[in-house]
């Protein structure tokens, strides 16, 4: 199955303290989808100063285009509708 279209609504990411990540909605071929990015990835690659919600959101918003580019690639490669971006996903991408 190949993915034809991935869209990212400009929603404010939701913070999940149990999983230490931010989650955002997406749309894959017209179906609802979700992607999350770990606090570790935001600290390692996008300058988040801590695991605090405000620091993570600031780093996310400052690099949203780069994050969504990698999310798009992962949605396209996997055809999944729920993905989690870890630090390793960005090692060579950004």
mmCIF file of C-alpha atoms in Angstrom:
data_model
loop_
_atom_site.group_PDB
_atom_site.id
_atom_site.type_symbol
_atom_site.label_atom_id
_atom_site.label_comp_id
_atom_site.label_asym_id
_atom_site.label_seq_id
_atom_site.Cartn_x
_atom_site.Cartn_y
_atom_site.Cartn_z
ATOM 1 C CA UNK A 1 0.000 0.000 0.000
ATOM 2 C CA UNK A 2 1.456 3.352 -0.960
ATOM 3 C CA UNK A 3 0.593 6.651 0.675
ATOM 4 C CA UNK A 4 -0.490 9.354 -1.738
ATOM 5 C CA UNK A 5 -1.102 12.329 0.568
ATOM 6 C CA UNK A 6 -0.036 13.338 4.072
ATOM 7 C CA UNK A 7 -1.347 16.558 5.608
ATOM 8 C CA UNK A 8 -0.565 18.195 8.925
ATOM 9 C CA UNK A 9 -3.221 20.457 10.476
ATOM 10 C CA UNK A 10 -1.617 23.378 12.316
ATOM 11 C CA UNK A 11 -2.828 22.186 15.716
ATOM 12 C CA UNK A 12 -1.065 22.875 18.994
ATOM 13 C CA UNK A 13 0.732 19.673 20.044
ATOM 14 C CA UNK A 14 -0.557 17.880 23.121
ATOM 15 C CA UNK A 15 1.876 16.995 25.887
ATOM 16 C CA UNK A 16 1.926 13.466 27.293
ATOM 17 C CA UNK A 17 3.807 13.448 30.596
ATOM 18 C CA UNK A 18 3.600 9.647 30.961
ATOM 19 C CA UNK A 19 5.394 9.065 27.641
ATOM 20 C CA UNK A 20 7.439 12.303 27.617
ATOM 21 C CA UNK A 21 6.375 13.295 24.128
ATOM 22 C CA UNK A 22 4.315 15.743 22.128
ATOM 23 C CA UNK A 23 1.543 14.409 19.880
ATOM 24 C CA UNK A 24 -0.085 16.025 16.851
ATOM 25 C CA UNK A 25 -2.821 15.109 14.426
ATOM 26 C CA UNK A 26 -2.146 14.271 10.811
ATOM 27 C CA UNK A 27 -4.186 13.059 7.866
ATOM 28 C CA UNK A 28 -2.949 10.163 5.728
ATOM 29 C CA UNK A 29 -4.839 9.631 2.474
ATOM 30 C CA UNK A 30 -7.895 11.303 3.991
ATOM 31 C CA UNK A 31 -7.916 9.195 7.176
ATOM 32 C CA UNK A 32 -7.150 10.556 10.648
ATOM 33 C CA UNK A 33 -3.611 9.850 11.824
ATOM 34 C CA UNK A 34 -1.342 10.847 14.694
ATOM 35 C CA UNK A 35 2.336 11.387 15.148
ATOM 36 C CA UNK A 36 4.328 11.948 18.298
ATOM 37 C CA UNK A 37 7.868 13.122 18.893
ATOM 38 C CA UNK A 38 9.787 12.171 21.998
ATOM 39 C CA UNK A 39 11.229 14.683 24.427
ATOM 40 C CA UNK A 40 14.610 13.071 23.813
ATOM 41 C CA UNK A 41 14.410 13.846 20.076
ATOM 42 C CA UNK A 42 13.396 17.438 20.811
ATOM 43 C CA UNK A 43 16.329 17.842 23.202
ATOM 44 C CA UNK A 44 18.890 16.060 21.022
ATOM 45 C CA UNK A 45 18.067 17.721 17.717
ATOM 46 C CA UNK A 46 15.902 20.797 18.235
ATOM 47 C CA UNK A 47 17.272 22.545 21.322
ATOM 48 C CA UNK A 48 14.585 21.772 23.926
ATOM 49 C CA UNK A 49 16.109 22.815 27.250
ATOM 50 C CA UNK A 50 14.227 20.250 29.349
ATOM 51 C CA UNK A 51 11.361 17.737 29.369
ATOM 52 C CA UNK A 52 9.013 20.500 30.569
ATOM 53 C CA UNK A 53 5.972 21.021 28.366
ATOM 54 C CA UNK A 54 6.798 24.645 27.554
ATOM 55 C CA UNK A 55 10.378 23.853 26.529
ATOM 56 C CA UNK A 56 9.246 20.966 24.319
ATOM 57 C CA UNK A 57 6.536 23.010 22.603
ATOM 58 C CA UNK A 58 8.951 25.885 21.992
ATOM 59 C CA UNK A 59 11.462 23.541 20.347
ATOM 60 C CA UNK A 60 8.701 21.852 18.333
ATOM 61 C CA UNK A 61 7.240 25.117 17.046
ATOM 62 C CA UNK A 62 10.685 26.404 16.098
ATOM 63 C CA UNK A 63 11.361 23.320 13.963
ATOM 64 C CA UNK A 64 7.889 22.150 12.980
ATOM 65 C CA UNK A 65 8.668 22.009 9.242
ATOM 66 C CA UNK A 66 11.717 19.769 9.798
ATOM 67 C CA UNK A 67 9.780 17.498 12.168
ATOM 68 C CA UNK A 68 6.822 17.195 9.798
ATOM 69 C CA UNK A 69 9.166 16.414 6.904
ATOM 70 C CA UNK A 70 10.545 13.386 8.772
ATOM 71 C CA UNK A 71 7.038 12.407 9.909
ATOM 72 C CA UNK A 72 5.877 12.547 6.274
ATOM 73 C CA UNK A 73 8.731 10.250 5.226
ATOM 74 C CA UNK A 74 7.877 7.744 7.960
ATOM 75 C CA UNK A 75 4.152 7.798 7.127
ATOM 76 C CA UNK A 76 5.026 7.204 3.463
ATOM 77 C CA UNK A 77 7.506 4.396 4.198
ATOM 78 C CA UNK A 78 5.260 2.522 6.617
ATOM 79 C CA UNK A 79 1.700 3.444 5.543
ATOM 80 C CA UNK A 80 0.996 3.553 9.299
ATOM 81 C CA UNK A 81 -1.521 5.952 10.837
ATOM 82 C CA UNK A 82 0.168 6.238 14.230
ATOM 83 C CA UNK A 83 3.909 6.867 14.465
ATOM 84 C CA UNK A 84 6.418 7.962 17.098
ATOM 85 C CA UNK A 85 9.507 9.888 16.069
ATOM 86 C CA UNK A 86 12.574 9.078 18.151
ATOM 87 C CA UNK A 87 15.967 10.745 18.199
ATOM 88 C CA UNK A 88 17.387 8.237 15.726
ATOM 89 C CA UNK A 89 14.895 9.273 13.063
ATOM 90 C CA UNK A 90 16.574 12.704 12.920
ATOM 91 C CA UNK A 91 20.204 11.664 13.092
ATOM 92 C CA UNK A 92 20.733 11.988 9.339
ATOM 93 C CA UNK A 93 17.526 13.726 8.272
ATOM 94 C CA UNK A 94 17.953 17.245 9.668
#
